[in-house]
Short mmCIF file of C-alpha atoms in Angstrom, two decimals:
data_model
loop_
_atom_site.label_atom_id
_atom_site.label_comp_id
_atom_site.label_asym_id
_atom_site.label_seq_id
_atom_site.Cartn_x
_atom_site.Cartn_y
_atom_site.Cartn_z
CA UNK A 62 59.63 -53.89 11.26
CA UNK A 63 56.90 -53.68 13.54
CA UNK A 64 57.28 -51.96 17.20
CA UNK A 65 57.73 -54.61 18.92
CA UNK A 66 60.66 -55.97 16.98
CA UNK A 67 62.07 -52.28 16.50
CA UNK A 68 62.04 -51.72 20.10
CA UNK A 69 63.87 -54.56 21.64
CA UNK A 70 66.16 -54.70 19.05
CA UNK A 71 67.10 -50.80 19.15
CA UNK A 72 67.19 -51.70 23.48
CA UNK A 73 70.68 -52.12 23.74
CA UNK A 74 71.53 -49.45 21.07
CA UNK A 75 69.60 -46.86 23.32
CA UNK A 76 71.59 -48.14 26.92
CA UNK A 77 74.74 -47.76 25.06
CA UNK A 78 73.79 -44.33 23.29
CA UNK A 79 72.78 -43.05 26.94
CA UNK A 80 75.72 -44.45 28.39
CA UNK A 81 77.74 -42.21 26.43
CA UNK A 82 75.36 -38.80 26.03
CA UNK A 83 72.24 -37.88 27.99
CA UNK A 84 70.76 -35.96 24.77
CA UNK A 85 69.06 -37.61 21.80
CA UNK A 86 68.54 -35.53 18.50
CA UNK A 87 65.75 -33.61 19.31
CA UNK A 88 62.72 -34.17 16.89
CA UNK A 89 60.99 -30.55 16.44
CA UNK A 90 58.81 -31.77 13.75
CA UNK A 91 56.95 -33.79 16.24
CA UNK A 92 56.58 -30.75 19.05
CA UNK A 93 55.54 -28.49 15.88
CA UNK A 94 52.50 -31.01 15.13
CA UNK A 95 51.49 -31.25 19.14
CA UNK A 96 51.81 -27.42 19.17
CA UNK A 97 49.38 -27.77 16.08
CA UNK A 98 46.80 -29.63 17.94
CA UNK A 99 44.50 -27.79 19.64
CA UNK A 100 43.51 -30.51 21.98
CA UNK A 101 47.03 -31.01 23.57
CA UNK A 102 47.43 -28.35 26.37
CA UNK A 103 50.53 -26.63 28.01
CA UNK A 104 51.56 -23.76 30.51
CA UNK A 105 51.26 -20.52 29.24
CA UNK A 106 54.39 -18.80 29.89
CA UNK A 107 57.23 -21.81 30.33
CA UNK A 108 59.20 -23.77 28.10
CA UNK A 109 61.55 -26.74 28.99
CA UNK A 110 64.80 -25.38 27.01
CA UNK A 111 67.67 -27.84 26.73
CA UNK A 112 71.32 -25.90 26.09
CA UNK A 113 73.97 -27.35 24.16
CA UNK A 114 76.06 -30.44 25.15
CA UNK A 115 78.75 -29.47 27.47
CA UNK A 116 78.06 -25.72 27.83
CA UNK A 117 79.47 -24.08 31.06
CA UNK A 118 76.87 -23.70 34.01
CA UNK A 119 77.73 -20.16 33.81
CA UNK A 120 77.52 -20.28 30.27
CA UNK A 121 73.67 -21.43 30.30
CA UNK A 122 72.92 -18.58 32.78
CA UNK A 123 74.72 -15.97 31.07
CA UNK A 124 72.57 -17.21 27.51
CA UNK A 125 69.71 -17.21 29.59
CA UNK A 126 69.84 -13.36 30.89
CA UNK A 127 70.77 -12.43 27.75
CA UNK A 128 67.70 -14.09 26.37
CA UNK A 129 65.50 -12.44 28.90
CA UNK A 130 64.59 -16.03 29.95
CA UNK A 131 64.59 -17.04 34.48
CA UNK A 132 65.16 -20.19 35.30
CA UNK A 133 62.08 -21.39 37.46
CA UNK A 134 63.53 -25.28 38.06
CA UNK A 135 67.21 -26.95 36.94
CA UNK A 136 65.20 -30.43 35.41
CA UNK A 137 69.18 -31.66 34.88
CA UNK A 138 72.08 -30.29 35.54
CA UNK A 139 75.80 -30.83 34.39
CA UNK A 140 76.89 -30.27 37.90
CA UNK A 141 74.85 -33.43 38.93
CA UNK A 142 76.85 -35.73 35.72
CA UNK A 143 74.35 -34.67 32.95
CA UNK A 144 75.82 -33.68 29.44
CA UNK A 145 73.69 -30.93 29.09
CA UNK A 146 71.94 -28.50 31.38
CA UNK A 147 67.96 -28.62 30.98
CA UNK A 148 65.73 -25.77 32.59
CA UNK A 149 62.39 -24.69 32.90
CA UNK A 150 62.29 -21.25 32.33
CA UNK A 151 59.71 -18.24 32.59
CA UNK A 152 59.15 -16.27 29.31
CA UNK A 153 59.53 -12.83 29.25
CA UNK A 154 56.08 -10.70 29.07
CA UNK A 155 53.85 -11.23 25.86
CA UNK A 156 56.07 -13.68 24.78
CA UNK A 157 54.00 -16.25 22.98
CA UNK A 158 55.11 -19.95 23.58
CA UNK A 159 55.20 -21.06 20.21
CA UNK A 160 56.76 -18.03 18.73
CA UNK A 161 59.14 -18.31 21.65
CA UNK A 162 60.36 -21.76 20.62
CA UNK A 163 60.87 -20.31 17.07
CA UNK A 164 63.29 -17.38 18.44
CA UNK A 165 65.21 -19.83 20.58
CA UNK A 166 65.78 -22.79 18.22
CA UNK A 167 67.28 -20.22 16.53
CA UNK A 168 69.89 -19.65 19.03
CA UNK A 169 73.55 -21.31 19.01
CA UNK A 170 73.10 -21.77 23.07
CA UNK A 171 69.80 -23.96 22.71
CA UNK A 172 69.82 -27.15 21.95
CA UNK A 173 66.01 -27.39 21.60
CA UNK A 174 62.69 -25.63 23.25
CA UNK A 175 59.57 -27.04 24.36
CA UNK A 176 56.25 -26.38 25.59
CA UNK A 177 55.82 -27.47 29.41
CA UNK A 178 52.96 -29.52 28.45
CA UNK A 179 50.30 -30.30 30.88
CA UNK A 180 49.21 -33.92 31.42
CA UNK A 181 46.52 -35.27 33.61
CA UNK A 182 45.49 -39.29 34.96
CA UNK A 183 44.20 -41.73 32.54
CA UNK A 184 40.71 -42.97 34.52
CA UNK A 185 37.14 -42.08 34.32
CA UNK A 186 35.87 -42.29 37.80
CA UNK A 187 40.79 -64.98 50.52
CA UNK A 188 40.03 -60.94 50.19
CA UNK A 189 36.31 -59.71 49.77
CA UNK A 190 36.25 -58.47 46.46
CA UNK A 191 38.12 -61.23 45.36
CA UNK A 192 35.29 -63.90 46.56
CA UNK A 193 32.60 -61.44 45.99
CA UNK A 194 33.17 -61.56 42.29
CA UNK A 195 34.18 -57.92 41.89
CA UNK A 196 38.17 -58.45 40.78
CA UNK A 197 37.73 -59.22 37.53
CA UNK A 198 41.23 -58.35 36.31
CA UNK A 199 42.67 -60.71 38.41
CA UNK A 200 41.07 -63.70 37.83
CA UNK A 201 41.86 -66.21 34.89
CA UNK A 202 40.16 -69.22 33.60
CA UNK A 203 40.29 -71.68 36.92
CA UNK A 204 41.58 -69.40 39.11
CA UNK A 205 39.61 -70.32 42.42
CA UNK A 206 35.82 -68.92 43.50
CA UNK A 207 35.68 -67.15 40.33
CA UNK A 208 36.89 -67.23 37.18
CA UNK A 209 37.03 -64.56 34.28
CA UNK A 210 39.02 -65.63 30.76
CA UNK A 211 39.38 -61.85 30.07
CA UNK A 212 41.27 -61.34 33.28
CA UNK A 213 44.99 -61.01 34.05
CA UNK A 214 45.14 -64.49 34.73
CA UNK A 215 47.13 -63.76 37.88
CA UNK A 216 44.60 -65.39 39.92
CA UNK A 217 44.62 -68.28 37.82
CA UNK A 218 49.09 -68.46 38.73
CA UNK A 219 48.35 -67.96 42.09
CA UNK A 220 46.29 -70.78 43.07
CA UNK A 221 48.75 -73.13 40.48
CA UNK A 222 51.42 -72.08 43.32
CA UNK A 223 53.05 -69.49 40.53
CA UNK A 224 52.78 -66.92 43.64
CA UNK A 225 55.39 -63.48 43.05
CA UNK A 226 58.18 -63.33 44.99
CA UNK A 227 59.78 -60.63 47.79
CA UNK A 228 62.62 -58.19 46.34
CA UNK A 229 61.41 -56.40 43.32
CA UNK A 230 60.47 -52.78 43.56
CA UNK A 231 58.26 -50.86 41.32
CA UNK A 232 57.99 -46.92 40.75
CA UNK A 233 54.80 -45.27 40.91
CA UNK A 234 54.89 -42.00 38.95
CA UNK A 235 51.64 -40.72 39.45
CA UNK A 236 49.72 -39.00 42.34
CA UNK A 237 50.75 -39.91 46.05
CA UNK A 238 50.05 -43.11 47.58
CA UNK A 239 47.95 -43.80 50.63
CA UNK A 240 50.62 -45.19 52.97
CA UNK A 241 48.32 -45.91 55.92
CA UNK A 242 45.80 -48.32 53.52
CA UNK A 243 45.65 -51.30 55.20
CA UNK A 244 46.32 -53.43 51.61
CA UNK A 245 49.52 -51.08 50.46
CA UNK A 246 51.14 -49.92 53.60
CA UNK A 247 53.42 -53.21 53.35
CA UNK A 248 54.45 -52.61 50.10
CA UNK A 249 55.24 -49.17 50.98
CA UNK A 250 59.21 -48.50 49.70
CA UNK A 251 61.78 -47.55 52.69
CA UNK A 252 64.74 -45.89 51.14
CA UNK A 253 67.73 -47.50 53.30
CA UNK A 254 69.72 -45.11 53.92
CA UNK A 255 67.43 -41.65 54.44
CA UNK A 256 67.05 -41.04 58.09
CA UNK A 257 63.39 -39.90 58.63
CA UNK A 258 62.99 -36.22 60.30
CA UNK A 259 66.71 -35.43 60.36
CA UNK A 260 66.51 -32.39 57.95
CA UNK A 261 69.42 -34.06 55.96
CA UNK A 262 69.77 -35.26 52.71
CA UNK A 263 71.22 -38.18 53.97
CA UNK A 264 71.94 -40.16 50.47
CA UNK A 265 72.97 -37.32 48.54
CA UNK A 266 70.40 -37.50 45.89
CA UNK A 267 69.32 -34.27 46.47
CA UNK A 268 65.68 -34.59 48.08
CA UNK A 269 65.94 -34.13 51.64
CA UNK A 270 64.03 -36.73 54.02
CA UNK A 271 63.00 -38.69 50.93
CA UNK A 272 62.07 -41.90 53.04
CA UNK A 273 59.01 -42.88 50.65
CA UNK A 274 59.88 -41.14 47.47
CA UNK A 275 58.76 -37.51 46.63
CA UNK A 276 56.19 -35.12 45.89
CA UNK A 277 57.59 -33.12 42.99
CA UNK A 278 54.32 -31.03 42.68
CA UNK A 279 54.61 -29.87 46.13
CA UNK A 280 58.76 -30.07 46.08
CA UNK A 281 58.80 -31.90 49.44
CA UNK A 282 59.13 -35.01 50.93
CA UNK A 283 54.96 -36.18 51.65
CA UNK A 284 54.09 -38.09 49.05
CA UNK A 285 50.01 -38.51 50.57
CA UNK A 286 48.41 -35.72 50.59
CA UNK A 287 44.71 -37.17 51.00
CA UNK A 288 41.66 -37.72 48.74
CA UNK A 289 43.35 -36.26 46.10
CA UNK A 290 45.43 -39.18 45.83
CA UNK A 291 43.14 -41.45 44.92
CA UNK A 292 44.80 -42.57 41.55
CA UNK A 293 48.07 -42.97 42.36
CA UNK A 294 46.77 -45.78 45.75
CA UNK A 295 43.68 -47.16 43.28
CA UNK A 296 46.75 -48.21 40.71
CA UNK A 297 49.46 -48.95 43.40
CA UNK A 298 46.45 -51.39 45.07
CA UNK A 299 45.97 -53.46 41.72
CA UNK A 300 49.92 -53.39 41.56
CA UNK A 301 50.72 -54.63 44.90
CA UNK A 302 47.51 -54.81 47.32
CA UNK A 303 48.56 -57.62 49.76
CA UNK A 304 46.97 -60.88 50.00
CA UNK A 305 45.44 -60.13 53.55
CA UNK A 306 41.77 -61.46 54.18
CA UNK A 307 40.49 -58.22 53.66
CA UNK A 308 39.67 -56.10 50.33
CA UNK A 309 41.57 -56.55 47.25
CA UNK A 310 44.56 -58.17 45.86
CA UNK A 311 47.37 -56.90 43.72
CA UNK A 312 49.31 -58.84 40.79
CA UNK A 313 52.36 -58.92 42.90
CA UNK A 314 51.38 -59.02 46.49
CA UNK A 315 55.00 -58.67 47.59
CA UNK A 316 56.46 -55.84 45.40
CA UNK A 317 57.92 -52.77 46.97
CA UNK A 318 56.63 -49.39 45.91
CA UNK A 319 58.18 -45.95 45.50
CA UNK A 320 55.61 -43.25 44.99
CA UNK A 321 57.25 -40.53 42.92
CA UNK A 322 54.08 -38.10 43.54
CA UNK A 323 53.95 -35.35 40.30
CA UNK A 324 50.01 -35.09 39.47
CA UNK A 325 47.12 -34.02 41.38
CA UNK A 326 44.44 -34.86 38.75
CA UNK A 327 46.97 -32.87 36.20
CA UNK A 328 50.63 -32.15 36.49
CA UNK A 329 53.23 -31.09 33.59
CA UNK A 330 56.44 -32.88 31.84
CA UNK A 331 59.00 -30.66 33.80
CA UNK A 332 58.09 -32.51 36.50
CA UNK A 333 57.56 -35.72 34.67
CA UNK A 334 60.82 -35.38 34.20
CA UNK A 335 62.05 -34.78 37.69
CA UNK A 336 59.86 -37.87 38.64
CA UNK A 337 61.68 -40.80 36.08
CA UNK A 338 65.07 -39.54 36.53
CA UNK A 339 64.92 -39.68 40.61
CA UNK A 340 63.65 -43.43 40.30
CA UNK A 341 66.09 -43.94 37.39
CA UNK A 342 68.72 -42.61 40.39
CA UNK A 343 67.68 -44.12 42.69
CA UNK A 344 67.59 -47.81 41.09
CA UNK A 345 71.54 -46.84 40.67
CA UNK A 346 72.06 -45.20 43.63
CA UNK A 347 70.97 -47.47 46.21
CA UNK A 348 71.73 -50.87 43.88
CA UNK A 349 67.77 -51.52 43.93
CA UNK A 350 66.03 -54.05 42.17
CA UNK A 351 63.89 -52.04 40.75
CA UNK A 352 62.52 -53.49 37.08
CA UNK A 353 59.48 -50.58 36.14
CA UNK A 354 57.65 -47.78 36.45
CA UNK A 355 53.86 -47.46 36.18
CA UNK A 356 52.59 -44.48 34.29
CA UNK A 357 48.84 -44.10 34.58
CA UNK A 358 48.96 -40.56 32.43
CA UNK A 359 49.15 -38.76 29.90
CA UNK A 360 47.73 -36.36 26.95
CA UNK A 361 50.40 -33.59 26.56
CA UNK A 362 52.66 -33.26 23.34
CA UNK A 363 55.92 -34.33 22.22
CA UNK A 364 58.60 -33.82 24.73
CA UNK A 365 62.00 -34.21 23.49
CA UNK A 366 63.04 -33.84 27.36
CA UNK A 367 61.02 -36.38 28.65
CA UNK A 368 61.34 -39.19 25.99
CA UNK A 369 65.61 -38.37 26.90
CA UNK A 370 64.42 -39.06 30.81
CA UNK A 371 62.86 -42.63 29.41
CA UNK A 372 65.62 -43.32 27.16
CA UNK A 373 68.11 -42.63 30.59
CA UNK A 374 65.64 -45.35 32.18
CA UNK A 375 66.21 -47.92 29.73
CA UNK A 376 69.67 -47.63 29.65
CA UNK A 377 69.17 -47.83 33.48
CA UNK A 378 67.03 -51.84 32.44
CA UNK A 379 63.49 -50.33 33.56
CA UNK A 380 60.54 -50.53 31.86
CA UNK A 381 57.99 -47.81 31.36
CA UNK A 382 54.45 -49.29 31.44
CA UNK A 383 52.45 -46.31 30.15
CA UNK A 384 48.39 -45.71 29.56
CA UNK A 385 47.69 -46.25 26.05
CA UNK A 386 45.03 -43.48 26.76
CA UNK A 387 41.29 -42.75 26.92
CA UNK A 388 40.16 -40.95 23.49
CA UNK A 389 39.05 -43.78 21.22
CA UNK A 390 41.67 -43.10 18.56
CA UNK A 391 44.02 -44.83 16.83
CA UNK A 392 47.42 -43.69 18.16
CA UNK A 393 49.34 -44.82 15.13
CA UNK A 394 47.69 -42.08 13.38
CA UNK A 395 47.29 -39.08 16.02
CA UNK A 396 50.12 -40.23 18.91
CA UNK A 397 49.56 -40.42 22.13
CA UNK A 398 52.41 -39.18 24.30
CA UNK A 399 54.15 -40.82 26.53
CA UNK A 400 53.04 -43.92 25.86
CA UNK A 401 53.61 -43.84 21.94
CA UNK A 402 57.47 -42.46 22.06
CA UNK A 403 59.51 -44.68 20.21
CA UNK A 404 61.95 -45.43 23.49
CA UNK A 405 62.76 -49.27 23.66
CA UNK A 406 61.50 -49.87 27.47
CA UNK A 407 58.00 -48.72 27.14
CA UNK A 408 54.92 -51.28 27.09
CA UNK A 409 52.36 -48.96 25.95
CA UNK A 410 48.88 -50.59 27.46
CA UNK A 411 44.70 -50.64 25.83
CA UNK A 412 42.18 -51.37 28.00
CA UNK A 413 39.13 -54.61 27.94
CA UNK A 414 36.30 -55.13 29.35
CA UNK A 415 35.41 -57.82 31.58
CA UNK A 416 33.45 -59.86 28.28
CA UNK A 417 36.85 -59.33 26.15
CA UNK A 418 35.92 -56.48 23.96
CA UNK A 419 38.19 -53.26 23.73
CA UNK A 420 36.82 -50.70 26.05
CA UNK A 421 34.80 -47.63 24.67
CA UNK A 422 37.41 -45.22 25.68
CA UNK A 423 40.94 -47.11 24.79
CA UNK A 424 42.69 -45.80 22.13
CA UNK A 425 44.49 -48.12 20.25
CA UNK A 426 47.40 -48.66 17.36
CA UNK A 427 48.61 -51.42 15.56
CA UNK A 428 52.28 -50.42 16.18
CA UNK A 429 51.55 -47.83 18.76
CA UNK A 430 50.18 -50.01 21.25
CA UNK A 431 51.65 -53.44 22.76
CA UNK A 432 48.75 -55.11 24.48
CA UNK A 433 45.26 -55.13 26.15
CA UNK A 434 44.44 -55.65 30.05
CA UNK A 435 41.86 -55.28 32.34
CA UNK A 436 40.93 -51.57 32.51
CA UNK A 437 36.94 -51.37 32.38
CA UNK A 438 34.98 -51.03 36.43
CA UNK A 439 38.55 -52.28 38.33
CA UNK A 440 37.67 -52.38 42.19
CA UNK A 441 41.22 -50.98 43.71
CA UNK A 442 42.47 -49.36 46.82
CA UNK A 443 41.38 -45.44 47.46
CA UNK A 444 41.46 -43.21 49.87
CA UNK A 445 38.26 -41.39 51.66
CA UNK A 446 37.15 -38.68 54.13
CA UNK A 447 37.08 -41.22 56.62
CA UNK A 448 40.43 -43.52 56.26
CA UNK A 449 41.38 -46.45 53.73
CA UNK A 450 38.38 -47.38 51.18
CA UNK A 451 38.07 -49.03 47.13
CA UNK A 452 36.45 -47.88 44.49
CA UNK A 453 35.46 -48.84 41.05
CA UNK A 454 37.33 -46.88 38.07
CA UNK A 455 37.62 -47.65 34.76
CA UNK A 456 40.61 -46.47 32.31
CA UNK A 457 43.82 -47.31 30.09
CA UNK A 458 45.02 -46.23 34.19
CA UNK A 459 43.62 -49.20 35.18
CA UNK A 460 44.47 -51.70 32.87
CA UNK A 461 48.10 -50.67 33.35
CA UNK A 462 49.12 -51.25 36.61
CA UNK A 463 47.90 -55.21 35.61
CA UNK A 464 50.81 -55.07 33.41
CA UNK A 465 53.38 -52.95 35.69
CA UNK A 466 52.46 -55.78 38.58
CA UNK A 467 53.02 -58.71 35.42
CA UNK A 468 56.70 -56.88 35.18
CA UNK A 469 57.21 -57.35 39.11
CA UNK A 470 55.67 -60.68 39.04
CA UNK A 471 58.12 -61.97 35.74
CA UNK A 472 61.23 -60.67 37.50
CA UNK A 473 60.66 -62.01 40.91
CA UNK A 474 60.41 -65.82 39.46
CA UNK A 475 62.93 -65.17 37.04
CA UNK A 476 66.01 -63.06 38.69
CA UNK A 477 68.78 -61.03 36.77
CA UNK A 478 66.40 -60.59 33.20
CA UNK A 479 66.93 -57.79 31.76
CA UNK A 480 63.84 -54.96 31.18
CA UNK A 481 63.94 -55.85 27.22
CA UNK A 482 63.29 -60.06 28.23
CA UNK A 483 60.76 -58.87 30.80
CA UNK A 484 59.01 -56.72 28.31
CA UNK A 485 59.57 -59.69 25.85
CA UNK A 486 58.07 -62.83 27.85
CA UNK A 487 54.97 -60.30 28.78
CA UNK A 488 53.86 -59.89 25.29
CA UNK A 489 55.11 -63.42 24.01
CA UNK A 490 52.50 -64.59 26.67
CA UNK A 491 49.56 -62.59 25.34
CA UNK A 492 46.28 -64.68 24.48
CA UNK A 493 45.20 -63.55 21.08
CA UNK A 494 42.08 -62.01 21.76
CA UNK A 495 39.66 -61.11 18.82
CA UNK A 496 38.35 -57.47 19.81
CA UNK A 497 42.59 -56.41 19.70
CA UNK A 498 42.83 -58.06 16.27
CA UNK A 499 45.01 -55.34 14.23
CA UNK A 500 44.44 -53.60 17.61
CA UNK A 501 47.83 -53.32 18.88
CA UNK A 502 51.09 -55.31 18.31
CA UNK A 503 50.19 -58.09 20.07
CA UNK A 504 46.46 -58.89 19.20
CA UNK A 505 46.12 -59.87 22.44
CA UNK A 506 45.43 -59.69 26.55
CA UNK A 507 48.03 -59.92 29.02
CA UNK A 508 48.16 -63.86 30.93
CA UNK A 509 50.23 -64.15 34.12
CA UNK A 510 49.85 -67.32 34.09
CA UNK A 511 51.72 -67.67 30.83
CA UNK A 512 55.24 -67.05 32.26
#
């Protein structure tokens, strides 16, 4: 059965298997080969440690003093209507991380240990640079003043009067977004209910004044911090950049977007984890129509915790668009995380070039990886020293917000589908395209214009 078969099918299994239990089995076969490859990089002295299904609060922090282990973050806790509690926790001195994973998984208390492994952004660093011939990735075979085949096609819908609709939102897990830029600030997310500057959290969710999202690097409430979030606004621009006579244009010029800030060029998967379960809450909490996630990153190991925090987003009917990444390998043979988990909801994305071909840098995987999209010199919405600006960046981070704005797009014309027909019209649409031949599941490029 091939990946794409083996994950919509195993879709509703997963919701129902989350509705019940928080924890999967946890695979420590997989963390043992990451661990085993030097490449893949992780915090010296943490682990993510999961304790056993229904142990006591006060039963996890008695284990963990008597393991000489301090809790640094609560990543889930029972007390908050998890089934288990998960930590990150400080090792004690000249403990080794992988020896310290040994000890614990040898430890009635623990259900499994795992480095905090750290992960970084997946790009290489009416509207002008849609007449000017620069968006590439948006235009399709007729789409008006310029045309591209390779392109998302989206252009191509628009001007057939396939235009997306208001009312979706999207998450952006990623670094902040710029929400003064003149082509995102409408597509900025308001949470409804958070009272801005009151000092209370007014929704309960536990973030306090989160009225655009979050910043879990920084633990507080800005989610722009400046230059240094130039990925997160270049992908949120070719998500959702409005169609406003000025710079660029995103797939879905009327989604919503909730910037759940956890990299600043790197970050790690405790706080990946903090960052999918507060969209996955919020989505719940608020009654949101919120249909994906767009996950521009990647490069750490196997993380039992955050493939659970994906698998609690699925059952929660939200895709995760990830990078397929930028190493030139074939991912069905050395994975790439967390695009190559096995979860149900995730579209796992390669990048093209603007003449078709697979880009230098894509990796790519037969089963591994779903489908190509425009990720090779994509003009998108930055940040600079002197206000809003674009810029030209090429990467699997590229060519996935194409496909996270495809998502938006789909659900907007077609209300009330479910994440696994979303995921399923997007790569029923794909255009075989010869370079992705055996490529990834597909064999082909995404087309907007094909749903």
């Amino acid at each position: 059965m091939n990946r794409t078969l083996s994950r919509l099918t195993v879709m509703a299994a997963t919701a129902a298997a989350c509705a019940m239990s928080s924890v999967a089995q946890a695979n420590p076969q997989l963390v043992d080969a990451s661990l085993a490859d030097p490449t893949r990089q992780y915090m010296p002295s943490e682990l993510i440690v999961q304790f056993k299904p229904g142990l006591r609060l006060d039963k996890a922090q008695q284990a963990m003093r008597g393991l000489g282990l301090s809790s640094l973050k609560t990543l889930r806790s029972m007390a908050r209507g998890a089934h288990a509690e998960l930590h990150l926790v400080k090792l004690p001195a000249n403990f080794k991380v992988p020896e310290a994973i040994q000890w614990l998984r040898a430890h009635d208390a623990i259900d499994f240990a795992e480095p905090n492994w750290i992960v970084s952004t997946q790009a290489a660093p009416a509207d002008p640079y849609y007449t000017n011939g620069s968006l590439w990735g948006y235009y399709g075979d007729t789409s008006p003043t310029q045309q591209n085949q390779y392109g998302s096609q989206a252009g191509e819908a628009f001007d057939a009067g396939k235009k997306c609709k208001k009312g979706v939102v999207i998450g952006v897990i990623d670094e902040g977004v710029m929400n003064t830029h003149p082509d995102t600030k409408a597509g900025i997310w308001q949470n409804p209910v958070e009272i801005a500057g009151n000092g209370i959290d007014d929704d309960g969710n536990g973030y306090v004044d989160d009225v655009n999202g979050w910043d879990f690097r920084n633990n507080d409430k800005t989610t722009f911090d400046g230059t240094t979030d130039d990925h997160g606004t270049h992908v949120s621009g070719t998500i959702g950049a409005r169609a406003n006579k000025q710079g660029i244009i995103g797939v879905c010029p009327t989604v919503k977007m909730i910037s759940a800030k956890f990299l600043e060029g790197s970050g790690t998967t405790a706080n990946a984890i903090l960052a999918v379960d507060y969209v996955t809450d919020l989505k719940q909490r608020h009654d949101l129509n919120l249909v994906a996630t767009n996950n521009s990153w990647g490069g750490g190991g196997f993380s039992q915790g955050l493939k659970d925090a994906i698998d609690r987003a699925g059952a929660a009917d939200i895709l995760f668009v990830a990078a397929a990444g930028n190493s030139g390998l074939n991912t069905d043979v050395s994975p790439n995380y967390p695009s190559g988990y096995t979860s149900a909801n995730i579209i796992a994305v390669a990048s093209i070039t603007s003449s078709g071909s697979l880009s230098g840098f894509s990796n790519y995987g037969a089963t591994s990886v779903d489908i190509g999209a425009p990720g090779s010199s994509i003009w998108s919405t930055v940040p600079t020293s002197t206000g809003a600006g674009y810029a030209n960046y090429s990467g699997t981070s590229m060519a996935t917000p194409h496909v996270t704005g495809a998502a938006a797009f789909y659900a907007s014309r077609h209300p009330g589908q479910t994440a696994a027909q979303i995921k399923a019209a997007i790569l029923a649409a794909a255009v075989p395209t010869p370079s992705l031949a055996g490529k990834c599941v597909t064999g082909g490029r995404l087309d907007v214009s094909g749903f």
